[in-house]
GROMACS .gro file of C-alpha atoms in nm:
model
  403
    1MET     CA    1   8.917   8.711   9.641
    2PRO     CA    2   9.325   8.708   9.490
    3GLN     CA    3   9.296   8.333   9.505
    4LEU     CA    4   8.960   8.286   9.343
    5PHE     CA    5   9.049   8.554   9.095
    6LYS     CA    6   9.365   8.327   8.999
    7GLU     CA    7   9.137   8.028   8.972
    8VAL     CA    8   8.887   8.170   8.772
    9SER     CA    9   9.185   8.347   8.532
   10ILE     CA   10   9.347   7.977   8.496
   11THR     CA   11   9.005   7.841   8.423
   12GLY     CA   12   8.938   8.088   8.169
   13LEU     CA   13   9.283   8.051   8.005
   14ARG     CA   14   9.249   7.681   7.981
   15LYS     CA   15   8.914   7.696   7.835
   16GLN     CA   16   8.992   7.979   7.550
   17GLY     CA   17   9.358   7.965   7.545
   18LEU     CA   18   9.609   8.198   7.533
   19PRO     CA   19   9.582   8.280   7.133
   20ALA     CA   20   9.255   8.472   7.267
   21ILE     CA   21   9.469   8.765   7.366
   22GLY     CA   22   9.505   8.856   7.007
   23THR     CA   23   9.146   8.925   7.000
   24PHE     CA   24   9.216   9.185   7.288
   25ASN     CA   25   9.208   9.563   7.214
   26PRO     CA   26   9.470   9.770   7.362
   27GLN     CA   27   9.243   9.891   7.637
   28ASP     CA   28   9.169   9.529   7.740
   29LEU     CA   29   9.524   9.461   7.736
   30GLY     CA   30   9.609   9.715   7.966
   31ASN     CA   31   9.288   9.690   8.198
   32THR     CA   32   9.364   9.290   8.227
   33ALA     CA   33   9.735   9.363   8.322
   34TRP     CA   34   9.612   9.617   8.557
   35SER     CA   35   9.371   9.414   8.719
   36PHE     CA   36   9.588   9.129   8.811
   37ALA     CA   37   9.833   9.346   8.929
   38SER     CA   38   9.616   9.530   9.162
   39LEU     CA   39   9.543   9.188   9.315
   40VAL     CA   40   9.877   9.079   9.284
   41VAL     CA   41   9.808   8.747   9.107
   42HIS     CA   42  10.106   8.632   8.941
   43ASN     CA   43  10.002   8.483   8.607
   44GLU     CA   44  10.316   8.428   8.404
   45PRO     CA   45  10.158   8.308   8.080
   46LEU     CA   46   9.905   8.552   8.082
   47MET     CA   47  10.140   8.844   8.132
   48ALA     CA   48  10.380   8.701   7.894
   49ALA     CA   49  10.117   8.680   7.627
   50ILE     CA   50   9.961   9.070   7.716
   51SER     CA   51  10.337   9.198   7.671
   52ALA     CA   52  10.383   9.011   7.339
   53GLU     CA   53  10.049   9.131   7.233
   54ALA     CA   54  10.157   9.483   7.358
   55VAL     CA   55  10.468   9.490   7.159
   56ARG     CA   56  10.303   9.380   6.833
   57ARG     CA   57  10.052   9.638   6.902
   58LEU     CA   58  10.260   9.903   6.992
   59LEU     CA   59  10.135  10.190   6.755
   60ASP     CA   60   9.801  10.129   6.873
   61LEU     CA   61   9.872  10.195   7.229
   62GLN     CA   62   9.732  10.506   7.411
   63PRO     CA   63   9.884  10.670   7.717
   64GLN     CA   64   9.674  10.484   7.987
   65ASN     CA   65   9.756  10.158   7.806
   66ILE     CA   66  10.117  10.234   7.796
   67THR     CA   67  10.102  10.312   8.168
   68ASN     CA   68   9.864  10.060   8.294
   69ILE     CA   69  10.093   9.769   8.140
   70ALA     CA   70  10.427   9.932   8.259
   71TRP     CA   71  10.252   9.980   8.622
   72ALA     CA   72  10.121   9.591   8.614
   73CYS     CA   73  10.469   9.474   8.526
   74ALA     CA   74  10.642   9.687   8.813
   75LYS     CA   75  10.412   9.576   9.076
   76LEU     CA   76  10.417   9.186   8.994
   77GLU     CA   77  10.804   9.269   8.959
   78ARG     CA   78  10.822   9.170   8.613
   79ALA     CA   79  11.134   9.335   8.461
   80ASP     CA   80  11.079   9.248   8.096
   81MET     CA   81  11.337   9.477   7.946
   82PRO     CA   82  11.222   9.394   7.573
   83LEU     CA   83  10.882   9.518   7.685
   84PHE     CA   84  10.978   9.830   7.866
   85ASP     CA   85  11.215   9.911   7.566
   86ALA     CA   86  10.895   9.933   7.363
   87LEU     CA   87  10.669  10.087   7.606
   88ALA     CA   88  10.943  10.384   7.624
   89ALA     CA   89  10.934  10.437   7.259
   90ALA     CA   90  10.538  10.450   7.244
   91ALA     CA   91  10.554  10.668   7.575
   92ILE     CA   92  10.780  10.938   7.430
   93TRP     CA   93  10.587  10.956   7.101
   94SER     CA   94  10.269  11.002   7.295
   95MET     CA   95  10.411  11.196   7.574
   96ALA     CA   96  10.220  11.521   7.468
   97ASP     CA   97   9.898  11.332   7.581
   98PHE     CA   98  10.011  11.197   7.920
   99ASN     CA   99   9.814  11.331   8.234
  100PRO     CA  100   9.983  11.374   8.562
  101GLN     CA  101   9.857  11.017   8.657
  102ASN     CA  102  10.003  10.884   8.354
  103LEU     CA  103  10.345  11.044   8.409
  104ALA     CA  104  10.377  10.978   8.768
  105ASN     CA  105  10.263  10.612   8.709
  106THR     CA  106  10.521  10.542   8.446
  107ALA     CA  107  10.815  10.706   8.609
  108TRP     CA  108  10.734  10.486   8.921
  109ALA     CA  109  10.715  10.183   8.718
  110VAL     CA  110  11.055  10.221   8.536
  111ALA     CA  111  11.214  10.306   8.860
  112THR     CA  112  11.099  10.027   9.025
  113VAL     CA  113  11.199   9.763   8.764
  114CYS     CA  114  11.543   9.966   8.732
  115PHE     CA  115  11.489  10.049   8.367
  116HIS     CA  116  11.699  10.352   8.319
  117HIS     CA  117  11.583  10.529   7.983
  118ALA     CA  118  11.748  10.865   8.000
  119PRO     CA  119  11.533  10.976   7.689
  120LEU     CA  120  11.199  10.857   7.867
  121ILE     CA  121  11.294  11.032   8.202
  122GLU     CA  122  11.392  11.349   8.031
  123ALA     CA  123  11.062  11.339   7.877
  124ILE     CA  124  10.852  11.273   8.179
  125SER     CA  125  11.024  11.564   8.334
  126SER     CA  126  10.962  11.810   8.042
  127ALA     CA  127  10.607  11.699   8.042
  128SER     CA  128  10.535  11.705   8.406
  129LEU     CA  129  10.670  12.078   8.432
  130PRO     CA  130  10.371  12.250   8.302
  131ILE     CA  131  10.112  12.076   8.463
  132ILE     CA  132  10.293  11.990   8.804
  133SER     CA  133  10.009  12.200   8.983
  134LYS     CA  134   9.768  11.927   8.855
  135PHE     CA  135   9.923  11.638   9.020
  136LEU     CA  136   9.773  11.500   9.304
  137PRO     CA  137   9.969  11.457   9.622
  138GLN     CA  138  10.064  11.077   9.571
  139GLU     CA  139  10.166  11.140   9.192
  140LEU     CA  140  10.396  11.406   9.364
  141SER     CA  141  10.546  11.179   9.573
  142ASN     CA  142  10.605  10.899   9.330
  143LEU     CA  143  10.732  11.149   9.054
  144ALA     CA  144  10.974  11.266   9.323
  145TRP     CA  145  11.083  10.896   9.425
  146ALA     CA  146  11.106  10.786   9.074
  147PHE     CA  147  11.349  11.066   9.019
  148ALA     CA  148  11.556  11.016   9.297
  149HIS     CA  149  11.587  10.640   9.263
  150PHE     CA  150  11.760  10.717   8.924
  151SER     CA  151  12.003  10.976   9.096
  152TYR     CA  152  11.840  11.211   8.850
  153ARG     CA  153  11.887  11.544   8.976
  154ASP     CA  154  11.669  11.755   8.758
  155MET     CA  155  11.668  12.112   8.946
  156PRO     CA  156  11.345  12.272   8.773
  157LEU     CA  157  11.157  11.984   8.814
  158LEU     CA  158  11.252  11.937   9.216
  159HIS     CA  159  11.176  12.305   9.244
  160ALA     CA  160  10.824  12.263   9.076
  161ILE     CA  161  10.758  11.958   9.298
  162ALA     CA  162  10.855  12.138   9.596
  163SER     CA  163  10.626  12.456   9.525
  164ALA     CA  164  10.333  12.195   9.416
  165ALA     CA  165  10.392  12.010   9.754
  166LEU     CA  166  10.389  12.324   9.972
  167ALA     CA  167  10.056  12.449   9.804
  168LYS     CA  168   9.911  12.099   9.856
  169CYS     CA  169  10.075  12.040  10.195
  170ASP     CA  170   9.761  11.957  10.416
  171ASP     CA  171   9.675  11.691  10.172
  172LEU     CA  172   9.998  11.488  10.178
  173ASN     CA  173   9.969  11.168  10.374
  174SER     CA  174  10.272  11.031  10.579
  175GLN     CA  175  10.394  10.833  10.286
  176ASP     CA  176  10.408  11.135  10.028
  177LEU     CA  177  10.572  11.330  10.308
  178SER     CA  178  10.837  11.057  10.358
  179ASN     CA  179  10.870  10.987   9.980
  180ILE     CA  180  10.943  11.346   9.897
  181ALA     CA  181  11.180  11.418  10.204
  182TRP     CA  182  11.376  11.092  10.077
  183ALA     CA  183  11.395  11.202   9.720
  184CYS     CA  184  11.530  11.518   9.840
  185ALA     CA  185  11.791  11.389  10.097
  186THR     CA  186  11.896  11.124   9.815
  187LEU     CA  187  11.937  11.402   9.564
  188GLY     CA  188  12.138  11.616   9.800
  189TRP     CA  189  11.879  11.915   9.787
  190ARG     CA  190  11.821  12.109  10.105
  191ASN     CA  191  11.520  12.307  10.066
  192GLU     CA  192  11.425  12.463  10.446
  193PRO     CA  193  11.056  12.582  10.350
  194LEU     CA  194  10.983  12.225  10.219
  195PHE     CA  195  11.090  12.040  10.520
  196ASP     CA  196  10.970  12.283  10.754
  197ALA     CA  197  10.633  12.220  10.570
  198ILE     CA  198  10.720  11.826  10.578
  199SER     CA  199  10.806  11.833  10.930
  200ALA     CA  200  10.482  11.986  11.058
  201GLY     CA  201  10.292  11.750  10.833
  202ALA     CA  202  10.463  11.448  10.958
  203ILE     CA  203  10.401  11.571  11.313
  204ALA     CA  204  10.027  11.601  11.295
  205ASN     CA  205  10.000  11.270  11.074
  206ILE     CA  206  10.258  11.082  11.325
  207HIS     CA  207  10.001  10.840  11.434
  208GLU     CA  208   9.918  10.686  11.081
  209SER     CA  209  10.294  10.653  11.000
  210ASN     CA  210  10.423  10.337  10.942
  211SER     CA  211  10.807  10.208  11.033
  212GLN     CA  212  10.922  10.278  10.683
  213ASP     CA  213  10.739  10.639  10.699
  214LEU     CA  214  10.925  10.724  11.034
  215ALA     CA  215  11.249  10.568  10.894
  216ASN     CA  216  11.289  10.754  10.576
  217THR     CA  217  11.191  11.080  10.735
  218ALA     CA  218  11.430  11.043  11.009
  219TRP     CA  219  11.699  10.928  10.755
  220SER     CA  220  11.634  11.195  10.537
  221PHE     CA  221  11.622  11.488  10.799
  222SER     CA  222  11.966  11.347  10.944
  223THR     CA  223  12.115  11.334  10.600
  224LEU     CA  224  12.029  11.702  10.518
  225SER     CA  225  12.133  11.798  10.871
  226PHE     CA  226  11.816  11.946  10.972
  227ALA     CA  227  11.799  11.945  11.363
  228ASP     CA  228  11.416  11.936  11.424
  229ARG     CA  229  11.395  11.838  11.799
  230PRO     CA  230  10.996  11.802  11.804
  231LEU     CA  231  11.014  11.587  11.496
  232PHE     CA  232  11.279  11.362  11.627
  233GLN     CA  233  11.063  11.334  11.948
  234ALA     CA  234  10.756  11.228  11.759
  235ILE     CA  235  10.943  10.971  11.554
  236SER     CA  236  11.092  10.798  11.829
  237ALA     CA  237  10.746  10.786  12.037
  238ALA     CA  238  10.594  10.649  11.739
  239SER     CA  239  10.882  10.408  11.626
  240LEU     CA  240  10.857  10.249  11.974
  241ARG     CA  241  10.506  10.152  11.860
  242ASN     CA  242  10.615  10.044  11.527
  243LEU     CA  243  10.948   9.863  11.579
  244SER     CA  244  10.785   9.512  11.567
  245ALA     CA  245  10.674   9.591  11.221
  246ALA     CA  246  11.014   9.770  11.117
  247SER     CA  247  11.218   9.589  10.848
  248PRO     CA  248  11.582   9.549  10.899
  249GLN     CA  249  11.670   9.871  10.698
  250ASP     CA  250  11.405  10.088  10.906
  251LEU     CA  251  11.565   9.947  11.238
  252THR     CA  252  11.889  10.047  11.112
  253ASN     CA  253  11.816  10.385  10.949
  254THR     CA  254  11.644  10.492  11.235
  255ALA     CA  255  11.927  10.434  11.434
  256TRP     CA  256  12.185  10.581  11.199
  257ALA     CA  257  11.953  10.882  11.169
  258PHE     CA  258  11.939  10.965  11.572
  259ALA     CA  259  12.316  10.898  11.586
  260VAL     CA  260  12.403  11.128  11.314
  261ARG     CA  261  12.212  11.402  11.479
  262SER     CA  262  12.346  11.302  11.835
  263LYS     CA  263  11.957  11.255  11.928
  264ARG     CA  264  12.065  10.997  12.225
  265ASP     CA  265  11.765  10.831  12.298
  266ALA     CA  266  11.814  10.514  12.555
  267PRO     CA  267  11.467  10.383  12.552
  268LEU     CA  268  11.461  10.405  12.154
  269PHE     CA  269  11.800  10.223  12.135
  270ASP     CA  270  11.709   9.981  12.406
  271ALA     CA  271  11.382   9.858  12.194
  272ILE     CA  272  11.609   9.882  11.846
  273SER     CA  273  11.872   9.647  12.030
  274ALA     CA  274  11.615   9.415  12.139
  275GLU     CA  275  11.450   9.409  11.782
  276ALA     CA  276  11.741   9.362  11.622
  277ILE     CA  277  11.879   9.065  11.826
  278ARG     CA  278  11.559   8.906  11.726
  279ARG     CA  279  11.600   8.994  11.333
  280LEU     CA  280  11.950   8.966  11.273
  281LYS     CA  281  11.915   8.663  11.055
  282ASP     CA  282  11.731   8.900  10.791
  283PHE     CA  283  12.018   9.169  10.818
  284ILE     CA  284  12.233   9.252  10.501
  285PRO     CA  285  12.606   9.369  10.525
  286GLN     CA  286  12.475   9.768  10.522
  287ASN     CA  287  12.236   9.709  10.801
  288HIS     CA  288  12.514   9.535  11.009
  289THR     CA  289  12.728   9.838  10.931
  290ASN     CA  290  12.462  10.105  11.022
  291LEU     CA  291  12.401   9.932  11.344
  292ALA     CA  292  12.738   9.872  11.455
  293TRP     CA  293  12.816  10.222  11.379
  294SER     CA  294  12.498  10.373  11.515
  295LEU     CA  295  12.594  10.191  11.845
  296ALA     CA  296  12.920  10.324  11.855
  297VAL     CA  297  12.847  10.688  11.803
  298GLU     CA  298  12.582  10.685  12.087
  299SER     CA  299  12.819  10.509  12.321
  300PHE     CA  300  12.551  10.247  12.345
  301HIS     CA  301  12.770   9.928  12.459
  302ASP     CA  302  12.542   9.669  12.442
  303VAL     CA  303  12.780   9.348  12.452
  304PRO     CA  304  12.524   9.069  12.348
  305LEU     CA  305  12.419   9.273  12.070
  306LEU     CA  306  12.770   9.327  11.946
  307GLN     CA  307  12.845   8.957  11.993
  308ALA     CA  308  12.527   8.853  11.780
  309ILE     CA  309  12.638   9.121  11.520
  310SER     CA  310  12.970   8.949  11.479
  311ALA     CA  311  12.801   8.627  11.478
  312ALA     CA  312  12.570   8.682  11.201
  313ALA     CA  313  12.789   8.905  11.016
  314MET     CA  314  13.064   8.629  10.991
  315PRO     CA  315  12.913   8.409  10.739
  316MET     CA  316  12.831   8.674  10.513
  317MET     CA  317  13.169   8.853  10.506
  318GLN     CA  318  13.230   8.806  10.132
  319GLU     CA  319  12.958   9.044  10.098
  320PHE     CA  320  13.085   9.327  10.291
  321ASN     CA  321  13.218   9.607  10.075
  322CYS     CA  322  13.524   9.828  10.164
  323GLN     CA  323  13.318  10.083  10.333
  324ASN     CA  324  13.097   9.810  10.520
  325VAL     CA  325  13.444   9.682  10.659
  326SER     CA  326  13.613  10.012  10.760
  327ASN     CA  327  13.307  10.153  10.935
  328THR     CA  328  13.221   9.825  11.107
  329VAL     CA  329  13.581   9.768  11.240
  330TRP     CA  330  13.587  10.160  11.325
  331ALA     CA  331  13.270  10.108  11.535
  332LEU     CA  332  13.437   9.804  11.730
  333ALA     CA  333  13.762  10.023  11.788
  334THR     CA  334  13.553  10.289  11.912
  335MET     CA  335  13.384  10.082  12.167
  336GLY     CA  336  13.671   9.898  12.230
  337ARG     CA  337  13.559   9.542  12.100
  338ALA     CA  338  13.864   9.331  12.010
  339ASP     CA  339  13.695   9.036  11.860
  340VAL     CA  340  13.995   8.865  11.723
  341PRO     CA  341  13.830   8.592  11.489
  342PHE     CA  342  13.570   8.867  11.365
  343LEU     CA  343  13.881   9.101  11.307
  344ASP     CA  344  14.046   8.854  11.120
  345SER     CA  345  13.776   8.780  10.901
  346MET     CA  346  13.749   9.177  10.859
  347ALA     CA  347  14.098   9.223  10.779
  348ALA     CA  348  14.082   8.947  10.504
  349GLN     CA  349  13.796   9.105  10.349
  350ALA     CA  350  13.933   9.445  10.383
  351LEU     CA  351  14.252   9.285  10.170
  352ALA     CA  352  14.052   9.160   9.899
  353ARG     CA  353  13.838   9.467   9.844
  354LEU     CA  354  14.124   9.716   9.908
  355ILE     CA  355  14.079   9.842   9.537
  356GLU     CA  356  13.761   9.990   9.623
  357ALA     CA  357  13.862  10.188   9.910
  358ASP     CA  358  13.887  10.573   9.934
  359ALA     CA  359  14.103  10.758  10.160
  360GLN     CA  360  13.844  10.758  10.455
  361ASP     CA  361  13.813  10.371  10.408
  362LEU     CA  362  14.201  10.335  10.455
  363SER     CA  363  14.228  10.550  10.713
  364ASN     CA  364  13.953  10.421  10.923
  365THR     CA  365  14.051  10.075  10.897
  366ALA     CA  366  14.418  10.160  10.989
  367TRP     CA  367  14.308  10.340  11.284
  368ALA     CA  368  14.090  10.030  11.388
  369PHE     CA  369  14.323   9.783  11.391
  370SER     CA  370  14.594  10.003  11.562
  371VAL     CA  371  14.374  10.141  11.854
  372LEU     CA  372  14.285   9.716  11.911
  373GLU     CA  373  14.635   9.630  11.868
  374VAL     CA  374  14.562   9.358  11.621
  375THR     CA  375  14.812   9.313  11.353
  376TYR     CA  376  14.743   9.176  11.004
  377SER     CA  377  15.048   9.241  10.833
  378PRO     CA  378  14.949   9.168  10.480
  379MET     CA  379  14.627   9.419  10.502
  380ILE     CA  380  14.878   9.685  10.693
  381HIS     CA  381  15.095   9.677  10.415
  382ALA     CA  382  14.852   9.701  10.160
  383ILE     CA  383  14.700   9.970  10.317
  384SER     CA  384  15.026  10.168  10.329
  385SER     CA  385  15.090  10.075   9.959
  386ALA     CA  386  14.740  10.222   9.829
  387ALA     CA  387  14.763  10.551  10.057
  388MET     CA  388  15.096  10.605   9.909
  389ARG     CA  389  14.953  10.558   9.549
  390MET     CA  390  14.688  10.811   9.655
  391ILE     CA  391  14.927  11.092   9.773
  392ARG     CA  392  15.149  11.062   9.448
  393ASP     CA  393  14.821  11.087   9.240
  394LEU     CA  394  14.739  11.420   9.424
  395PRO     CA  395  14.773  11.729   9.212
  396PRO     CA  396  15.040  11.933   9.293
  397LEU     CA  397  14.984  12.267   9.490
  398PRO     CA  398  15.022  12.575   9.320
  399PHE     CA  399  15.371  12.734   9.381
  400GLY     CA  400  15.376  12.910   9.696
  401GLY     CA  401  15.050  12.760   9.788
  402SER     CA  402  14.973  12.560  10.124
  403PRO     CA  403  14.747  12.273  10.198
   0.00000   0.00000   0.00000
């Protein structure tokens, strides 16, 4: 169907020409964009023409038109910032007429394309609060996800979303539950009644959960230090059935979550290890770091996997940030893995990125190389100098005070 739709659309464009867009009214523009995006049909000339016409007709756009165009661009990964600037202005102007779907979808769209527009985000929050009880479960989920994506810790809105979610808990599906949990964890907000309800809902819906739902839920509960044994047992069993479909981030977030909560689960880690070796070529530095760290915390000494991580990480070493380096070498030291060529590469990268390091990065890196008895003098001297600067910059203690 998408291919047929694409062929029909191209034929129509050739026959009528892009100037025909000028005859579209605002609803035509929004509906056309929405239709192509719903079928994930990428037609750049058409979308560019719709964008240009939307900007030209900005004062005529209604809330649904604004939302449909923004949502379509986000769905098609089309980050047209001039268009989003214009849509933001139009949205703020007509925000009083936005319904819950308009508010949630607009928030989701601007977050998806990383369009950070503080006045728009604040306007969406203010407009959402009085009508939050009218939001459908997916709309609540999308709104929470969008605000967390921007690290926008709006406590009145968070409390309102939590209350609305609790009232609709039986209607929340696995993705809704995991998105709301992820949003709260990302924003560092611990709400026990909400997470009790999310746990119950997640267990009840565990068989419909995909790998991302499972990983995000586990990550969220671990991040906020919720020790929920029945939930983690259910996630473990369901994850074993879904690992082949898991993304690298899903795999490593699951491993990290179980390690943080000390939920030692040998069958799960065996399965993650086997799947990770198959997928290492798709890993980014954070995936390598999280997996190595998790293996070390769980004392899961999988030598072939550790060797594979070293081999896969070496070519992308310049992409490792200081935290990636320090946590990875800490993991190797904890497991007694003195892989000298890999450690030499890590040391060089640590030296190159030392300006980014915080105190924990410095101490972890120094401790790891000391434990492994691998000497890299330029890095050690640089860590020493950086640590001395940090100590000198500490505020003085009050007279008579103690550390």
